[in-house]
Short mmCIF file of C-alpha atoms in Angstrom, two decimals:
data_model
loop_
_atom_site.label_atom_id
_atom_site.label_comp_id
_atom_site.label_asym_id
_atom_site.label_seq_id
_atom_site.Cartn_x
_atom_site.Cartn_y
_atom_site.Cartn_z
CA GLU C 187 3.98 12.65 -13.20
CA ASP C 188 4.72 11.72 -9.60
CA LYS C 189 7.07 8.81 -9.26
CA VAL C 190 8.44 6.53 -6.59
CA VAL C 191 11.30 4.23 -7.59
CA GLN C 192 12.62 1.46 -5.36
CA SER C 193 15.86 -0.40 -5.86
CA PRO C 194 16.82 -3.11 -6.04
CA LEU C 195 13.62 -4.87 -7.04
CA SER C 196 14.85 -8.04 -5.41
CA LEU C 197 17.68 -9.03 -3.14
CA VAL C 198 18.90 -12.34 -1.73
CA VAL C 199 21.21 -12.34 1.31
CA HIS C 200 22.38 -14.67 4.04
CA GLU C 201 21.37 -14.38 7.66
CA GLY C 202 23.52 -11.88 9.47
CA ASP C 203 24.11 -9.67 6.45
CA THR C 204 23.27 -5.96 6.45
CA VAL C 205 21.06 -4.66 3.66
CA THR C 206 20.20 -1.21 2.37
CA LEU C 207 17.01 -0.64 0.44
CA ASN C 208 16.58 2.50 -1.63
CA CYS C 209 13.62 4.69 -2.45
CA SER C 210 13.92 7.71 -4.73
CA TYR C 211 11.08 10.01 -5.61
CA GLU C 212 9.83 12.83 -7.73
CA VAL C 213 6.72 14.43 -6.34
CA THR C 214 5.34 17.89 -6.00
CA ASN C 215 4.51 19.20 -2.57
CA PHE C 216 6.09 16.36 -0.59
CA ARG C 217 4.62 15.73 2.85
CA SER C 218 5.77 12.36 4.14
CA LEU C 219 7.52 9.13 3.13
CA LEU C 220 6.43 5.86 4.65
CA TRP C 221 8.01 2.42 4.71
CA TYR C 222 5.93 -0.77 4.97
CA LYS C 223 6.76 -4.44 5.30
CA GLN C 224 4.53 -6.94 3.49
CA GLU C 225 4.61 -10.66 4.17
CA LYS C 226 2.00 -12.35 1.98
CA LYS C 227 -0.75 -10.26 3.49
CA ALA C 228 -1.49 -6.65 4.40
CA PRO C 229 1.37 -4.14 4.49
CA THR C 230 2.43 -3.31 8.03
CA PHE C 231 3.78 0.10 8.93
CA LEU C 232 7.49 0.53 9.72
CA PHE C 233 8.43 4.21 9.60
CA MET C 234 7.16 7.62 8.60
CA LEU C 235 9.71 10.27 7.62
CA THR C 236 9.03 13.93 7.12
CA SER C 237 12.33 15.71 7.86
CA SER C 238 15.73 15.31 6.30
CA GLY C 239 18.57 13.79 8.25
CA ILE C 240 16.66 12.48 11.20
CA GLU C 241 17.11 8.75 11.56
CA LYS C 242 14.20 6.64 12.66
CA LYS C 243 15.12 3.41 14.37
CA SER C 244 13.29 0.30 15.50
CA GLY C 245 15.46 -2.58 16.64
CA ARG C 246 17.60 -3.70 13.70
CA LEU C 247 15.74 -1.46 11.24
CA SER C 248 16.48 2.17 10.59
CA SER C 249 15.56 4.71 7.97
CA ILE C 250 16.56 8.19 6.91
CA LEU C 251 15.30 10.74 4.44
CA ASP C 252 17.24 13.16 2.23
CA LYS C 253 14.82 15.81 0.90
CA LYS C 254 17.49 17.59 -1.05
CA GLU C 255 18.51 14.51 -3.07
CA LEU C 256 14.96 13.11 -2.95
CA PHE C 257 15.57 9.67 -1.56
CA SER C 258 15.26 7.52 1.50
CA ILE C 259 17.05 4.38 2.61
CA LEU C 260 15.92 1.54 4.81
CA ASN C 261 18.70 -0.34 6.57
CA ILE C 262 18.35 -3.76 8.15
CA THR C 263 21.31 -5.01 10.17
CA ALA C 264 22.01 -8.60 11.22
CA THR C 265 19.22 -9.87 8.96
CA GLN C 266 17.11 -12.85 10.01
CA THR C 267 14.94 -15.19 7.94
CA GLY C 268 11.90 -13.43 9.43
CA ASP C 269 12.96 -10.25 7.60
CA SER C 270 12.10 -11.95 4.30
CA ALA C 271 9.32 -9.82 2.85
CA VAL C 272 8.49 -7.17 0.29
CA TYR C 273 9.42 -3.71 1.54
CA LEU C 274 7.27 -0.91 0.19
CA CYS C 275 8.01 2.80 0.03
CA ALA C 276 5.12 5.23 -0.27
CA LEU C 277 4.66 8.99 -0.35
CA THR C 278 1.98 11.46 0.59
CA GLN C 279 1.65 14.97 -0.70
CA GLY C 280 0.27 18.09 0.86
CA GLY C 281 -3.42 18.49 0.17
CA SER C 282 -3.94 14.80 -0.47
CA GLU C 283 -4.20 11.73 1.68
CA LYS C 284 -3.44 9.31 -1.15
CA LEU C 285 -0.47 7.00 -0.76
CA VAL C 286 1.67 6.65 -3.90
CA PHE C 287 3.65 3.42 -3.79
CA GLY C 288 6.83 2.21 -5.38
CA LYS C 289 6.91 -1.31 -6.77
CA GLY C 290 8.64 -2.70 -3.72
CA THR C 291 11.86 -4.56 -2.97
CA LYS C 292 11.56 -8.28 -2.41
CA LEU C 293 14.08 -9.32 0.26
CA THR C 294 14.93 -12.99 0.77
CA VAL C 295 17.09 -13.90 3.74
CA ASN C 296 18.51 -17.41 3.54
CA PRO C 297 19.65 -19.32 6.63
CA ASP Z 54 -13.35 -6.41 16.72
CA ALA Z 55 -11.76 -3.03 16.07
CA GLY Z 56 -9.96 -2.64 12.82
CA ILE Z 57 -10.50 -2.86 9.12
CA THR Z 58 -12.17 -5.91 7.66
CA GLN Z 59 -12.38 -7.05 4.07
CA SER Z 60 -14.68 -9.70 2.67
CA PRO Z 61 -14.54 -12.13 1.08
CA ARG Z 62 -10.89 -13.22 1.54
CA TYR Z 63 -11.00 -15.21 -1.68
CA LYS Z 64 -13.35 -15.03 -4.65
CA ILE Z 65 -13.47 -16.76 -8.00
CA THR Z 66 -15.88 -15.36 -10.53
CA GLU Z 67 -16.60 -15.62 -14.21
CA THR Z 68 -15.93 -13.01 -16.87
CA GLY Z 69 -18.83 -10.62 -17.21
CA ARG Z 70 -20.21 -11.14 -13.70
CA GLN Z 71 -20.71 -8.32 -11.25
CA VAL Z 72 -18.67 -8.66 -8.06
CA THR Z 73 -18.67 -6.55 -4.91
CA LEU Z 74 -15.78 -6.50 -2.49
CA MET Z 75 -16.59 -5.23 1.00
CA CYS Z 76 -14.54 -3.08 3.35
CA HIS Z 77 -15.57 -2.10 6.86
CA GLN Z 78 -13.63 -0.04 9.42
CA THR Z 79 -14.47 0.60 13.03
CA TRP Z 80 -12.39 3.72 13.72
CA SER Z 81 -14.62 6.21 11.90
CA HIS Z 82 -11.66 7.26 9.82
CA SER Z 83 -12.54 9.91 7.29
CA TYR Z 84 -10.42 8.55 4.44
CA MET Z 85 -10.74 5.17 2.79
CA PHE Z 86 -8.95 3.71 -0.20
CA TRP Z 87 -8.98 0.76 -2.56
CA TYR Z 88 -5.72 -0.53 -3.98
CA ARG Z 89 -4.95 -3.42 -6.27
CA GLN Z 90 -1.65 -5.26 -6.12
CA ASP Z 91 -0.20 -7.02 -9.15
CA LEU Z 92 3.23 -8.49 -9.82
CA GLY Z 93 5.43 -5.87 -11.36
CA HIS Z 94 3.10 -2.97 -10.52
CA GLY Z 95 3.13 -2.70 -6.74
CA LEU Z 96 0.05 -1.19 -5.13
CA ARG Z 97 -2.05 1.05 -7.38
CA LEU Z 98 -4.87 3.25 -6.22
CA ILE Z 99 -8.30 2.47 -7.71
CA TYR Z 100 -10.62 4.83 -5.82
CA TYR Z 101 -10.60 6.78 -2.59
CA SER Z 102 -13.03 8.60 -0.40
CA ALA Z 103 -12.53 11.61 1.86
CA ALA Z 104 -15.86 11.23 3.67
CA ALA Z 105 -19.30 9.74 3.28
CA ASP Z 106 -20.71 10.52 -0.15
CA ILE Z 107 -17.35 11.90 -1.40
CA THR Z 108 -15.36 9.66 -3.72
CA ASP Z 109 -12.73 10.24 -6.36
CA LYS Z 110 -10.79 8.26 -8.93
CA GLY Z 111 -7.29 7.00 -8.42
CA GLU Z 112 -4.75 5.78 -10.91
CA VAL Z 113 -6.67 2.76 -12.30
CA PRO Z 114 -10.44 3.34 -11.89
CA ASP Z 115 -11.77 1.89 -15.17
CA GLY Z 116 -14.19 -0.99 -14.68
CA TYR Z 117 -14.78 -0.24 -10.99
CA VAL Z 118 -17.49 1.57 -9.07
CA VAL Z 119 -17.46 2.63 -5.42
CA SER Z 120 -19.95 4.11 -2.99
CA ARG Z 121 -19.73 5.43 0.54
CA SER Z 122 -23.15 5.96 2.05
CA LYS Z 123 -21.77 5.34 5.57
CA THR Z 124 -18.41 6.38 6.96
CA GLU Z 125 -17.50 2.87 8.03
CA ASN Z 126 -18.18 1.09 4.71
CA PHE Z 127 -16.52 1.44 1.32
CA PRO Z 128 -17.56 -1.32 -1.09
CA LEU Z 129 -15.84 -1.79 -4.45
CA THR Z 130 -17.88 -3.17 -7.34
CA LEU Z 131 -16.60 -4.66 -10.54
CA GLU Z 132 -19.51 -4.09 -12.87
CA SER Z 133 -18.53 -6.69 -15.48
CA ALA Z 134 -15.45 -8.57 -14.36
CA THR Z 135 -12.60 -9.13 -16.81
CA ARG Z 136 -9.55 -11.40 -16.53
CA SER Z 137 -7.33 -8.33 -16.23
CA GLN Z 138 -9.05 -7.58 -12.93
CA THR Z 139 -7.61 -10.74 -11.40
CA SER Z 140 -5.59 -9.29 -8.53
CA VAL Z 141 -5.27 -8.89 -4.82
CA TYR Z 142 -7.36 -5.99 -3.55
CA PHE Z 143 -6.54 -4.05 -0.40
CA CYS Z 144 -8.70 -1.58 1.43
CA ALA Z 145 -7.09 1.00 3.70
CA SER Z 146 -8.16 3.84 5.95
CA THR Z 147 -6.68 6.81 7.76
CA GLU Z 148 -7.87 9.80 9.73
CA GLY Z 149 -5.47 11.94 7.73
CA GLY Z 150 -2.33 13.94 8.30
CA GLY Z 151 -0.13 11.77 6.10
CA HIS Z 152 0.17 8.88 8.52
CA GLY Z 153 -1.74 6.25 10.41
CA TYR Z 154 -2.80 4.21 7.43
CA THR Z 155 -4.14 0.75 8.18
CA PHE Z 156 -4.72 -1.95 5.62
CA GLY Z 157 -7.22 -4.75 5.49
CA SER Z 158 -6.06 -8.32 4.96
CA GLY Z 159 -6.87 -8.26 1.28
CA THR Z 160 -9.22 -10.04 -1.10
CA ARG Z 161 -7.70 -12.35 -3.68
CA LEU Z 162 -9.97 -12.17 -6.74
CA THR Z 163 -9.65 -14.53 -9.68
CA VAL Z 164 -11.69 -13.89 -12.83
CA VAL Z 165 -11.96 -16.97 -15.07
#
């Protein structure tokens, strides 16, 4: 059975800290891995990763994929209270447009 | 407005009632999805559709019915609501290619 596992499930940090969120997966015919941020409403898109070793970056957020070890990480540097959210990892497979989600990591950034 | 719209935003219904959640997208995306989100489970796929008149079950389809007579609409019906269907429901769409998914704002459904 296809599986997406995120860790930790929750994390509390102080403003200015750097955090690393993990997503490991077992899926046949991998196509892409996506990261979303969810703040009490619809998930919003952060990154899509398809190739190993190529870092995607947007401001203080970055992400990388390791297709050999079957995981991805999402880094957030110099965290701010506005980064408080649930971060979701999802996969797509070749031949299917379905998104398979992990359970998410709830990040709380305290001032 | 362009985008993906869900209605209603909030709904309280009684056990045994039929409820329909609406989803409308303006991009003419081929693919549409219904997910439910519950604490401890993340987002789970209920049903999806690859085109008008083509639908298929997801991970948790029991108790739900969908239809897609027009590309832009993908309603989700709970035929006889149960308390276990209390959840937040999200509709999403994409043109395909493994990216470009957009989510609606969600419907919070409470079954009492």
